[in-house]
Coordinates of C-alpha atoms in Angstrom, one line a residue:
X1 CA 28.3 -9.5 18.4
X2 CA 27.2 -7.5 15.4
X3 CA 23.9 -8.6 13.7
X4 CA 23.1 -6.6 10.6
X5 CA 19.6 -5.1 10.4
X6 CA 19.3 -5.8 6.7
X7 CA 16.5 -8.3 7.2
X8 CA 14.5 -6.0 9.5
X9 CA 14.6 -3.2 6.9
X10 CA 13.8 -5.6 4.1
X11 CA 10.7 -6.6 6.0
X12 CA 9.8 -3.0 6.7
X13 CA 10.1 -2.2 3.0
X14 CA 7.6 -5.0 2.2
X15 CA 5.1 -3.4 4.5
X16 CA 5.2 0.1 3.0
X17 CA 3.6 0.9 -0.3
X18 CA 4.8 4.5 -0.4
X19 CA 7.3 5.1 -3.2
X20 CA 9.0 7.7 -1.1
X21 CA 9.4 5.3 1.8
X22 CA 10.9 2.6 -0.6
X23 CA 13.5 5.1 -1.9
X24 CA 14.2 6.2 1.7
X25 CA 14.8 2.6 2.9
X26 CA 16.9 1.9 -0.2
X27 CA 19.1 4.8 0.8
X28 CA 19.5 3.4 4.3
X29 CA 20.5 0.0 2.9
X30 CA 23.1 1.6 0.6
X31 CA 24.5 3.6 3.4
X32 CA 24.6 0.5 5.6
X33 CA 26.5 -1.3 3.0
X34 CA 28.9 1.5 2.8
X35 CA 29.5 1.3 6.6
X36 CA 30.0 -2.5 6.4
X37 CA 32.4 -2.0 3.5
X38 CA 34.4 0.5 5.5
X39 CA 34.7 -2.0 8.2
X40 CA 36.1 -4.7 5.7
X41 CA 33.0 -6.9 6.0
X42 CA 34.0 -10.5 5.4
X43 CA 31.0 -12.8 4.8
X44 CA 33.1 -15.9 5.6
X45 CA 33.0 -14.9 9.3
X46 CA 29.2 -14.9 9.3
X47 CA 26.3 -17.3 9.2
X48 CA 23.2 -16.5 7.1
X49 CA 19.9 -16.9 9.1
X50 CA 17.0 -15.8 6.9
X51 CA 17.8 -12.3 6.0
X52 CA 20.3 -11.8 8.7
X53 CA 24.1 -12.3 9.0
X54 CA 25.3 -13.5 12.4
X55 CA 29.0 -13.7 13.6
X56 CA 30.1 -17.3 13.7
X57 CA 31.8 -16.6 17.0
X58 CA 28.5 -15.5 18.6
X59 CA 28.1 -17.8 21.7
X60 CA 24.3 -17.6 21.2
X61 CA 24.4 -18.6 17.6
X62 CA 22.9 -22.1 18.0
X63 CA 19.9 -20.5 19.8
X64 CA 19.0 -17.9 17.1
X65 CA 16.2 -18.6 14.6
X66 CA 13.9 -16.7 12.3
X67 CA 10.3 -17.3 11.5
X68 CA 10.3 -15.2 8.3
X69 CA 7.8 -12.7 9.7
X70 CA 9.3 -11.1 12.8
X71 CA 11.6 -8.1 12.4
X72 CA 14.5 -9.5 14.3
X73 CA 16.0 -12.9 15.1
X74 CA 14.4 -15.0 17.9
X75 CA 16.3 -16.6 20.8
X76 CA 14.6 -19.9 21.2
X77 CA 15.5 -19.9 24.9
X78 CA 13.3 -16.8 25.4
X79 CA 10.7 -17.5 22.7
X80 CA 7.0 -17.8 23.5
X81 CA 5.1 -21.0 22.5
X82 CA 3.6 -19.0 19.6
X83 CA 7.1 -18.0 18.4
X84 CA 8.4 -21.5 18.6
X85 CA 5.4 -22.7 16.6
X86 CA 6.0 -20.0 14.0
X87 CA 9.7 -21.0 13.7
X88 CA 8.8 -24.6 13.1
X89 CA 6.4 -23.5 10.4
X90 CA 9.1 -21.3 8.8
X91 CA 11.6 -24.2 8.8
X92 CA 9.0 -26.5 7.2
X93 CA 8.1 -24.0 4.5
X94 CA 11.8 -23.2 3.8
X95 CA 12.6 -26.9 3.4
X96 CA 9.7 -27.5 1.0
X97 CA 10.5 -24.3 -0.9
X98 CA 14.1 -25.6 -1.4
X99 CA 12.7 -28.6 -3.3
X100 CA 12.1 -26.1 -6.2
X101 CA 9.1 -28.1 -7.5
X102 CA 6.1 -26.5 -5.9
X103 CA 4.7 -23.0 -6.7
X104 CA 3.5 -20.3 -4.2
X105 CA 5.0 -22.2 -1.2
X106 CA 5.9 -19.1 0.8
X107 CA 2.3 -17.8 0.6
X108 CA 1.4 -20.4 3.3
X109 CA 3.8 -18.7 5.7
X110 CA 1.6 -15.6 5.8
X111 CA -1.9 -17.1 5.3
X112 CA -3.1 -20.6 6.1
X113 CA -5.8 -20.1 3.5
X114 CA -3.0 -20.5 0.9
X115 CA -1.7 -23.8 2.2
X116 CA -2.6 -25.7 -1.0
X117 CA 0.3 -25.5 -3.6
X118 CA 0.5 -26.8 -7.2
X119 CA 3.2 -28.2 -9.4
X120 CA 3.0 -28.9 -13.1
X121 CA 4.3 -31.2 -15.8
X122 CA 7.7 -30.1 -17.1
X123 CA 9.1 -30.2 -20.6
X124 CA 5.9 -29.1 -22.4
X125 CA 5.8 -26.0 -24.5
X126 CA 2.9 -24.6 -22.4
X127 CA 2.3 -21.4 -20.5
X128 CA 0.7 -21.3 -17.0
X129 CA -0.8 -18.1 -15.6
X130 CA -1.7 -16.9 -12.1
X131 CA -5.4 -16.6 -11.7
X132 CA -7.2 -13.5 -10.4
X133 CA -8.8 -15.0 -7.3
X134 CA -12.3 -13.9 -8.4
X135 CA -14.0 -16.9 -6.9
X136 CA -14.5 -17.4 -3.2
X137 CA -15.3 -20.2 -0.7
X138 CA -17.5 -18.4 1.7
X139 CA -15.5 -15.3 2.5
X140 CA -12.2 -16.9 1.5
X141 CA -10.7 -15.9 -1.9
X142 CA -9.7 -19.0 -3.9
X143 CA -6.2 -19.1 -5.5
X144 CA -6.4 -20.2 -9.1
X145 CA -4.2 -21.1 -12.1
X146 CA -5.0 -20.9 -15.8
X147 CA -3.2 -23.6 -17.8
X148 CA -2.8 -22.8 -21.5
X149 CA -1.9 -26.3 -22.6
X150 CA -2.0 -30.0 -21.6
X151 CA 0.0 -30.0 -18.4
X152 CA -1.2 -32.2 -15.6
X153 CA -1.3 -30.7 -12.1
X154 CA -0.4 -32.0 -8.7
X155 CA -1.6 -30.6 -5.4
X156 CA -0.1 -30.7 -1.9
X157 CA -0.9 -29.0 1.4
X158 CA 2.3 -27.8 3.0
X159 CA 0.8 -27.3 6.5
X160 CA -0.5 -30.9 6.9
X161 CA 1.5 -33.9 8.0
X162 CA 0.9 -37.2 9.6
X163 CA 0.5 -35.6 13.1
X164 CA -2.5 -33.4 12.1
X165 CA -3.9 -35.1 9.0
X166 CA -6.8 -36.7 10.9
X167 CA -8.3 -33.3 11.5
X168 CA -8.7 -32.5 7.8
X169 CA -11.0 -33.5 5.0
X170 CA -10.6 -32.6 1.3
X171 CA -12.4 -33.3 -1.9
X172 CA -12.1 -32.5 -5.6
X173 CA -14.8 -31.1 -7.9
X174 CA -14.7 -31.2 -11.7
X175 CA -16.4 -28.5 -13.7
X176 CA -18.4 -27.3 -10.7
X177 CA -20.8 -30.3 -11.0
X178 CA -19.0 -33.6 -10.5
X179 CA -17.1 -34.7 -7.4
X180 CA -14.2 -36.9 -8.6
X181 CA -12.7 -37.3 -5.2
X182 CA -15.2 -37.5 -2.3
X183 CA -14.5 -36.0 1.1
X184 CA -11.6 -37.9 2.6
X185 CA -8.7 -37.6 5.0
X186 CA -5.2 -37.0 3.6
X187 CA -3.3 -40.3 3.8
X188 CA -0.4 -39.8 1.3
X189 CA 2.7 -37.9 2.4
X190 CA 5.9 -36.7 0.7
X191 CA 9.1 -36.0 2.5
X192 CA 11.6 -33.3 1.9
X193 CA 15.1 -34.2 0.6
X194 CA 16.6 -34.0 4.1
X195 CA 13.8 -36.4 5.4
X196 CA 13.1 -34.0 8.2
X197 CA 9.6 -32.8 7.1
X198 CA 6.6 -34.5 5.5
X199 CA 3.6 -32.9 3.9
X200 CA 0.2 -34.1 2.5
X201 CA 0.1 -35.0 -1.2
X202 CA -3.4 -34.5 -2.5
X203 CA -3.1 -36.1 -5.9
X204 CA -2.2 -35.8 -9.6
X205 CA -4.9 -34.7 -12.1
X206 CA -4.4 -35.0 -15.8
X207 CA -5.5 -32.7 -18.6
X208 CA -9.0 -32.8 -19.9
X209 CA -10.2 -30.3 -22.5
X210 CA -12.2 -27.4 -21.1
X211 CA -11.9 -28.8 -17.6
X212 CA -11.8 -27.0 -14.3
X213 CA -10.8 -28.6 -11.0
X214 CA -11.5 -27.2 -7.6
X215 CA -9.9 -28.7 -4.6
X216 CA -11.1 -27.8 -1.1
X217 CA -9.8 -28.7 2.3
X218 CA -10.9 -27.8 5.8
X219 CA -10.2 -28.5 9.5
X220 CA -13.1 -30.5 11.1
X221 CA -12.3 -28.8 14.4
X222 CA -12.0 -25.2 13.0
X223 CA -13.9 -24.4 9.8
X224 CA -12.1 -21.1 9.5
X225 CA -8.9 -23.1 8.9
X226 CA -9.6 -24.0 5.2
X227 CA -8.2 -23.3 1.8
X228 CA -9.0 -24.0 -1.8
X229 CA -7.4 -24.0 -5.2
X230 CA -8.7 -24.0 -8.8
X231 CA -6.9 -25.3 -11.9
X232 CA -8.5 -24.1 -15.1
X233 CA -7.8 -25.7 -18.6
X234 CA -10.5 -23.7 -20.4
X235 CA -8.0 -21.2 -21.7
X236 CA -8.8 -17.6 -22.4
X237 CA -12.1 -16.4 -24.0
X238 CA -13.4 -13.3 -25.5
X239 CA -15.9 -11.3 -23.3
X240 CA -19.4 -12.5 -24.2
X241 CA -20.9 -9.1 -23.8
X242 CA -24.3 -8.0 -22.8
X243 CA -25.0 -4.2 -22.4
X244 CA -27.8 -2.6 -20.5
X245 CA -28.5 1.1 -20.1
X246 CA -29.6 1.9 -16.5
X247 CA -32.0 4.8 -16.1
X248 CA -34.8 6.2 -13.9
X249 CA -38.2 6.0 -15.4
X250 CA -40.1 9.3 -16.1
X251 CA -43.4 7.4 -16.6
X252 CA -46.2 8.8 -14.4
X253 CA -47.0 6.5 -11.5
X254 CA -43.5 5.0 -11.2
X255 CA -41.2 5.6 -8.2
X256 CA -38.5 7.8 -9.7
X257 CA -35.9 6.4 -7.3
X258 CA -36.1 2.9 -8.9
X259 CA -33.4 2.1 -11.6
X260 CA -34.6 0.4 -14.8
X261 CA -32.5 -1.3 -17.4
X262 CA -32.8 -1.1 -21.2
X263 CA -31.0 -3.6 -23.5
X264 CA -28.6 -1.7 -25.7
X265 CA -28.6 -4.6 -28.2
X266 CA -32.3 -4.0 -29.1
X267 CA -33.8 -1.4 -31.3
X268 CA -35.6 1.6 -29.9
X269 CA -38.9 1.1 -27.9
X270 CA -40.2 4.6 -27.4
X271 CA -43.3 3.4 -25.7
X272 CA -41.1 2.3 -22.7
X273 CA -38.1 4.6 -22.8
X274 CA -36.9 7.5 -24.9
X275 CA -33.1 7.3 -24.2
X276 CA -32.3 4.7 -26.9
X277 CA -32.8 5.6 -30.5
X278 CA -31.2 2.6 -32.2
X279 CA -32.8 1.6 -35.5
X280 CA -29.9 -0.5 -36.8
X281 CA -27.9 -2.7 -34.3
X282 CA -24.7 -1.9 -36.1
X283 CA -25.2 1.8 -35.0
X284 CA -26.3 1.9 -31.4
X285 CA -27.6 5.4 -30.5
X286 CA -28.1 6.8 -26.9
X287 CA -29.8 10.1 -26.3
X288 CA -28.4 12.0 -23.3
X289 CA -30.9 12.6 -20.5
X290 CA -30.9 13.4 -16.8
X291 CA -32.5 10.1 -16.1
X292 CA -29.6 8.1 -17.4
X293 CA -27.0 6.8 -14.9
X294 CA -24.7 4.0 -16.2
X295 CA -24.1 1.4 -18.9
X296 CA -23.7 -2.0 -17.3
X297 CA -21.6 -4.5 -19.2
X298 CA -21.7 -8.2 -18.1
X299 CA -20.1 -11.4 -19.3
X300 CA -22.3 -14.3 -20.2
X301 CA -19.4 -16.5 -19.2
X302 CA -19.0 -16.2 -15.4
X303 CA -16.8 -17.9 -12.8
X304 CA -13.7 -17.1 -14.9
X305 CA -10.3 -17.2 -13.3
X306 CA -8.8 -14.1 -15.0
X307 CA -9.7 -10.5 -15.6
X308 CA -10.3 -8.3 -18.6
X309 CA -8.4 -5.0 -19.2
X310 CA -10.8 -2.2 -20.1
X311 CA -10.0 0.6 -22.5
X312 CA -12.4 3.4 -23.5
X313 CA -11.9 5.4 -26.7
X314 CA -14.0 8.4 -27.3
X315 CA -14.1 10.7 -30.3
X316 CA -15.6 14.2 -29.7
X317 CA -15.5 17.0 -32.2
X318 CA -12.9 15.0 -34.2
X319 CA -10.5 14.5 -31.3
X320 CA -9.9 11.0 -30.0
X321 CA -8.9 10.2 -26.4
X322 CA -8.1 6.9 -24.8
X323 CA -8.8 6.1 -21.1
X324 CA -7.6 3.0 -19.2
X325 CA -10.5 1.9 -17.0
X326 CA -8.5 -0.8 -15.1
X327 CA -9.7 -4.4 -15.0
X328 CA -13.0 -6.3 -14.3
X329 CA -14.0 -9.9 -13.8
X330 CA -17.5 -10.4 -15.3
X331 CA -19.4 -7.1 -14.7
X332 CA -18.5 -3.4 -15.2
X333 CA -20.6 -0.3 -14.7
X334 CA -19.5 2.5 -17.1
X335 CA -20.5 5.7 -15.3
X336 CA -22.1 8.4 -17.2
X337 CA -19.3 10.8 -16.4
X338 CA -17.2 8.9 -19.0
X339 CA -19.7 9.5 -21.8
X340 CA -21.6 12.6 -20.9
X341 CA -20.7 14.4 -24.1
X342 CA -22.1 13.8 -27.6
X343 CA -19.7 11.7 -29.7
X344 CA -18.6 8.3 -30.7
X345 CA -17.4 5.8 -28.1
X346 CA -15.8 2.4 -28.1
X347 CA -15.1 0.2 -25.0
X348 CA -12.6 -2.7 -25.4
X349 CA -12.5 -5.8 -23.2
X350 CA -9.1 -7.7 -23.4
X351 CA -8.3 -10.8 -21.4
X352 CA -5.2 -10.4 -19.3
X353 CA -3.2 -12.5 -16.8
X354 CA 0.3 -12.7 -15.2
X355 CA 2.7 -15.6 -16.2
X356 CA 3.4 -18.1 -13.5
X357 CA 5.5 -20.7 -15.5
X358 CA 6.6 -20.6 -19.1
X359 CA 8.9 -22.6 -21.4
X360 CA 11.3 -19.6 -21.3
X361 CA 11.6 -18.2 -17.8
X362 CA 9.4 -15.1 -17.7
X363 CA 7.7 -15.2 -14.3
X364 CA 5.4 -12.3 -13.4
X365 CA 4.9 -10.8 -16.9
X366 CA 1.6 -9.2 -17.7
X367 CA 0.1 -10.6 -20.9
X368 CA -2.7 -9.0 -23.0
X369 CA -4.5 -11.4 -25.3
X370 CA -5.3 -8.8 -28.0
X371 CA -6.5 -11.4 -30.5
X372 CA -9.4 -12.1 -28.1
X373 CA -10.3 -8.4 -27.5
X374 CA -14.0 -7.6 -27.7
X375 CA -15.0 -4.1 -29.1
X376 CA -18.3 -2.5 -28.4
X377 CA -19.2 0.8 -30.1
X378 CA -22.1 3.3 -29.5
X379 CA -22.9 6.9 -30.3
X380 CA -24.1 9.5 -27.8
X381 CA -26.6 12.1 -29.0
X382 CA -27.2 15.5 -27.4
X383 CA -29.9 16.1 -24.9
X384 CA -33.1 17.4 -26.6
X385 CA -34.1 19.6 -23.7
X386 CA -31.2 22.0 -24.5
X387 CA -33.5 23.4 -27.2
X388 CA -36.3 24.6 -24.9
X389 CA -34.6 28.0 -24.0
X390 CA -34.6 29.0 -27.7
X391 CA -38.4 28.8 -27.9
X392 CA -38.9 31.2 -25.0
X393 CA -36.5 33.9 -26.2
X394 CA -39.0 36.0 -28.1
X395 CA -41.6 35.9 -25.4
X396 CA -39.2 37.0 -22.7
X397 CA -36.9 39.4 -24.6
X398 CA -37.1 42.3 -22.2
X399 CA -36.8 40.2 -19.1
X400 CA -34.0 38.3 -20.8
X401 CA -32.0 41.4 -21.4
X402 CA -32.3 42.5 -17.8
X403 CA -31.5 39.0 -16.6
X404 CA -28.5 38.8 -18.9
X405 CA -27.1 42.0 -17.4
X406 CA -27.6 40.7 -13.9
X407 CA -26.0 37.4 -14.9
X408 CA -23.0 39.1 -16.5
X409 CA -22.3 41.1 -13.3
X410 CA -22.9 38.0 -11.1
X411 CA -20.6 36.0 -13.3
X412 CA -17.7 38.4 -13.0
X413 CA -18.1 38.6 -9.3
X414 CA -18.4 34.9 -8.9
X415 CA -15.5 34.2 -11.2
X416 CA -13.3 36.6 -9.4
X417 CA -14.1 35.0 -6.0
X418 CA -13.7 31.6 -7.5
X419 CA -10.2 32.5 -8.7
X420 CA -9.3 33.7 -5.2
X421 CA -10.6 30.5 -3.6
X422 CA -8.9 28.4 -6.2
X423 CA -5.6 30.2 -5.8
X424 CA -5.8 29.9 -2.0
X425 CA -6.6 26.2 -2.3
X426 CA -3.8 25.7 -4.7
X427 CA -1.3 27.5 -2.5
X428 CA -2.4 25.4 0.5
X429 CA -2.0 22.1 -1.5
X430 CA 1.4 23.3 -2.7
X431 CA 2.4 24.0 0.8
X432 CA 1.3 20.5 1.9
X433 CA 3.3 18.9 -0.8
X434 CA 6.4 21.0 0.0
X435 CA 5.9 20.2 3.7
X436 CA 5.9 16.5 2.9
X437 CA 9.0 17.0 0.8
X438 CA 10.8 18.8 3.7
X439 CA 9.8 16.0 6.1
X440 CA 11.1 13.4 3.7
X441 CA 14.4 15.3 3.8
X442 CA 14.4 15.3 7.6
X443 CA 14.2 11.5 7.8
X444 CA 17.4 10.9 5.7
X445 CA 19.1 13.7 7.6
X446 CA 18.4 11.9 10.9
X447 CA 19.5 8.6 9.3
X448 CA 22.8 10.1 8.0
X449 CA 23.6 11.4 11.5
X450 CA 22.7 8.0 13.1
X451 CA 24.7 5.9 10.7
X452 CA 27.7 8.2 11.2
X453 CA 27.3 7.5 14.9
X454 CA 27.4 3.8 14.3
X455 CA 30.5 4.1 12.2
X456 CA 32.2 6.2 14.9
X457 CA 31.5 3.5 17.5
X458 CA 32.7 0.7 15.1
X459 CA 35.9 2.7 14.3
X460 CA 36.6 2.9 18.1
X461 CA 36.0 -0.9 18.4
X462 CA 33.0 -0.3 20.7
X463 CA 31.1 -3.2 19.2
X464 CA 28.7 -3.8 22.1
X465 CA 27.7 -0.1 22.1
X466 CA 27.4 -0.2 18.3
X467 CA 25.0 -3.1 18.6
X468 CA 23.0 -1.4 21.3
X469 CA 23.0 1.9 19.3
X470 CA 21.9 -0.1 16.2
X471 CA 19.1 -1.7 18.1
X472 CA 17.7 1.6 19.2
X473 CA 18.2 3.0 15.7
X474 CA 16.2 0.2 14.2
X475 CA 13.4 0.7 16.7
X476 CA 13.3 4.5 16.0
X477 CA 13.4 3.8 12.2
X478 CA 10.4 1.5 12.6
X479 CA 8.4 4.1 14.6
X480 CA 9.2 6.8 12.0
X481 CA 8.0 4.5 9.2
X482 CA 4.8 3.6 11.1
X483 CA 4.0 7.3 11.4
X484 CA 5.2 8.3 8.0
X485 CA 1.7 9.0 6.7
X486 CA 0.7 11.1 9.8
X487 CA 1.3 14.9 9.7
X488 CA 0.6 15.2 13.4
X489 CA 1.4 12.9 16.3
X490 CA 0.6 13.2 20.0
X491 CA 3.0 14.7 22.5
X492 CA 3.2 11.2 24.1
X493 CA 4.4 9.7 20.9
X494 CA 6.9 12.5 20.3
X495 CA 8.2 12.0 23.9
X496 CA 8.7 8.3 23.2
X497 CA 10.7 9.0 20.0
X498 CA 12.8 11.6 21.8
X499 CA 13.4 9.2 24.7
X500 CA 14.7 6.5 22.3
X501 CA 16.9 8.9 20.4
X502 CA 18.5 10.5 23.5
X503 CA 19.1 7.1 25.1
X504 CA 20.8 6.1 21.9
X505 CA 23.1 9.2 21.9
X506 CA 24.0 8.5 25.5
X507 CA 25.9 5.5 24.2
X508 CA 28.3 8.0 22.5
X509 CA 28.3 11.1 24.7
X510 CA 28.3 11.8 28.4
X511 CA 25.1 13.8 29.2
X512 CA 22.0 13.7 31.3
X513 CA 18.5 14.6 29.9
X514 CA 15.0 15.2 31.1
X515 CA 11.7 15.6 29.3
X516 CA 9.1 17.7 31.3
X517 CA 5.4 17.9 30.4
X518 CA 3.2 20.3 32.4
X519 CA 0.4 18.5 34.3
X520 CA -2.2 20.7 32.6
X521 CA -1.2 19.3 29.1
X522 CA -3.1 16.3 27.8
X523 CA -0.1 14.6 26.2
X524 CA -2.2 11.7 24.8
X525 CA -4.6 13.9 22.9
X526 CA -2.8 17.1 22.0
X527 CA -0.9 16.7 18.8
X528 CA 2.0 18.5 17.3
X529 CA 3.8 18.3 13.9
X530 CA 5.8 15.0 13.8
X531 CA 9.6 15.2 14.3
X532 CA 9.4 19.0 14.9
X533 CA 11.9 18.9 17.8
X534 CA 14.2 16.2 16.4
X535 CA 16.6 18.4 14.5
X536 CA 16.9 20.8 17.4
X537 CA 17.7 18.0 19.8
X538 CA 20.3 16.6 17.4
X539 CA 21.9 20.0 17.4
X540 CA 21.9 20.2 21.2
X541 CA 23.7 16.9 21.3
X542 CA 26.1 17.4 18.3
X543 CA 26.9 21.1 18.8
X544 CA 26.0 21.7 22.4
X545 CA 27.2 19.0 24.9
X546 CA 29.4 16.8 22.7
X547 CA 32.6 18.8 23.2
X548 CA 32.1 19.5 27.0
X549 CA 34.7 18.2 29.3
X550 CA 32.0 17.4 31.8
X551 CA 28.6 15.8 31.9
X552 CA 26.2 17.8 29.9
X553 CA 22.5 18.4 30.5
X554 CA 19.7 18.7 28.0
X555 CA 16.2 19.6 29.1
X556 CA 13.0 19.4 26.9
X557 CA 9.9 21.2 28.2
X558 CA 6.3 21.1 27.0
X559 CA 4.2 23.8 28.6
X560 CA 1.3 26.1 27.9
X561 CA 0.5 29.8 28.3
X562 CA -3.1 30.7 27.6
X563 CA -3.9 29.3 24.2
X564 CA -0.2 28.9 23.3
X565 CA 1.7 25.6 23.4
X566 CA 5.4 26.1 24.2
X567 CA 8.2 23.7 23.2
X568 CA 11.7 24.3 24.6
X569 CA 15.1 22.6 24.1
X570 CA 17.7 23.7 26.7
X571 CA 21.4 22.6 26.8
X572 CA 24.3 23.8 28.9
X573 CA 26.8 23.8 26.1
X574 CA 29.1 26.6 25.0
X575 CA 26.4 28.4 23.0
X576 CA 26.6 30.3 19.8
X577 CA 26.2 33.8 18.4
X578 CA 22.4 34.2 17.7
X579 CA 23.1 37.3 15.6
X580 CA 24.9 35.3 12.9
X581 CA 23.4 33.0 10.3
X582 CA 24.4 29.3 10.4
X583 CA 24.0 26.9 7.6
X584 CA 23.2 23.8 9.6
X585 CA 21.0 21.5 7.5
X586 CA 18.7 20.5 10.4
X587 CA 18.0 24.1 11.3
X588 CA 17.4 25.1 7.7
X589 CA 14.9 22.3 7.3
X590 CA 13.2 23.2 10.6
X591 CA 12.8 26.9 9.6
X592 CA 11.5 25.9 6.1
X593 CA 9.1 23.5 7.7
X594 CA 7.7 26.0 10.1
X595 CA 7.2 28.5 7.2
X596 CA 5.2 25.8 5.3
X597 CA 3.2 24.9 8.4
X598 CA 2.3 28.5 8.8
X599 CA 1.0 28.5 5.2
X600 CA -1.3 25.6 6.0
X601 CA -2.3 26.5 9.6
X602 CA -3.0 30.2 9.0
X603 CA -4.8 30.7 12.3
X604 CA -2.1 29.0 14.5
X605 CA 1.1 30.7 13.5
X606 CA 4.3 28.9 14.7
X607 CA 7.4 30.9 15.9
X608 CA 10.9 29.8 16.7
X609 CA 13.1 31.9 19.0
X610 CA 16.6 31.2 20.3
X611 CA 18.8 32.6 23.1
X612 CA 22.4 31.6 23.7
X613 CA 25.5 32.5 25.8
X614 CA 28.5 30.8 27.3
X615 CA 26.3 29.0 29.8
X616 CA 24.1 27.3 27.2
X617 CA 21.4 27.6 24.5
X618 CA 17.6 27.7 24.6
X619 CA 15.5 27.1 21.5
X620 CA 11.8 27.9 21.9
X621 CA 9.0 27.0 19.5
X622 CA 5.7 28.7 20.1
X623 CA 2.5 27.3 18.6
X624 CA 0.0 30.2 18.9
X625 CA -3.7 29.4 19.4
X626 CA -2.8 25.7 19.2
X627 CA -4.7 24.8 22.4
X628 CA -8.1 26.1 21.1
X629 CA -8.3 23.5 18.2

């Protein structure tokens, strides 16, 4: 039996946001496809179960299932009750999804709060958009849809059928103030085309101008089991803007830690605050001051189901720059750091949403409604307090000259030290980036070697060992991905990874191994650089014991000497000449990685030494002063 791990890696890819990890997994998939191609992969001999291909001749085929979430296939004979329930849920969702009429069906597979799904009238020249989930029901975000047209909407709950409907109640609210369907139990059910599954139909609701509908459903026995959905026919609107300057009062008697607000759309009121100098509302003026903190923009229209894209344009000394501030729902605080220089500023609020259904298929397209963009302009004036130093110059001329001399000397010393610190910091950051790059090269190096091992076993028709090798490979890959963001891992975790790898290689080569950790080493709490020993052990297997005509031995030791942590890899292979330079990729990356680690951990230098003869090879890595951290 040979089950491809394509589905497992596809699931792993979905769980990792790192761009490097995505590229890394893509590389594995391409290499896997190459191995499959080399073996003359014929899809007609396989059955497709979820994201997996299973040989039709597999005697366990009828027992294998997927729940759409687990990494591997599940044998229903060995499945837990929770797994069986998860498989039933997946089969139901898959059948409803295959109807091709309901939207967002698969969301319910991962979160029961998304069990309500919509469908819309077809044949109309309307566009439907995914909402922004700004509204909540308690602590549950509400999924929403903005309908730009006259489509009706229908709702269903894909997790409710006749067997559990009695436990649920739902109602429908129009425009947040009128209940058009009172709390009731679902009693109308639709069946999938194969007649195997039924699900609750919650009703059809026609278009009404400027209407919103909110449908809510909950389990009377478990209030946490609830979901809601909003359909919004109000369309998109310009940001109905209100702007307030937030500052701390300098009036005597006030607590200076309290923030006050001044309406930017009013003319100056110097008797209350001196940071707004607007005389004409078409030319809003703000005077810089230490007491100013932010400008708060809010929308008079709240409970909207879409966001606004924010753009800031600032013109200072004749030069204009544009800054993307992201998105907001109905309130945004523009921090003073964005407008702390005198100049002209303009902030733009533009409605935005992602297409969900269109006359011409264009799912998932970001749309900016520039015709509804709201522009708000203001001018920032310099801080008046900057003039105080000039009025004191004549009175303090002599002291000023002496102070100036002191400041010049101090400035040069400080600048020189700052440059040294900045250079050291930059070099350290560069070393970290280079170290990450080297580590990202180690992972594919390991993958290439492992995939070559799989291909060798397949070429020798050792299918069972290939499957066992592949299972171990998938587990190691998963562990590597889980720890991809960690520079250091515990000795226990490193031992576990090495155990998996060596057991995997024992499927190909005849050798014995042992991993020895001194009793005085706290393996769970002492950390070392991740995958530091992996390339060395790969070399011990590949170049040390693989060509022996007898059972080889590999020994890995973790020991300590004073403040030093010692890592050793010993094999009884034929050895090599340590006086010569070898171009092995794994050793190159290890040496480069140690060099970069030494640039980062300057007080804990790492050394690598090797001894070799006809009786074997010993590679030792010494982590100096490592145990005093």
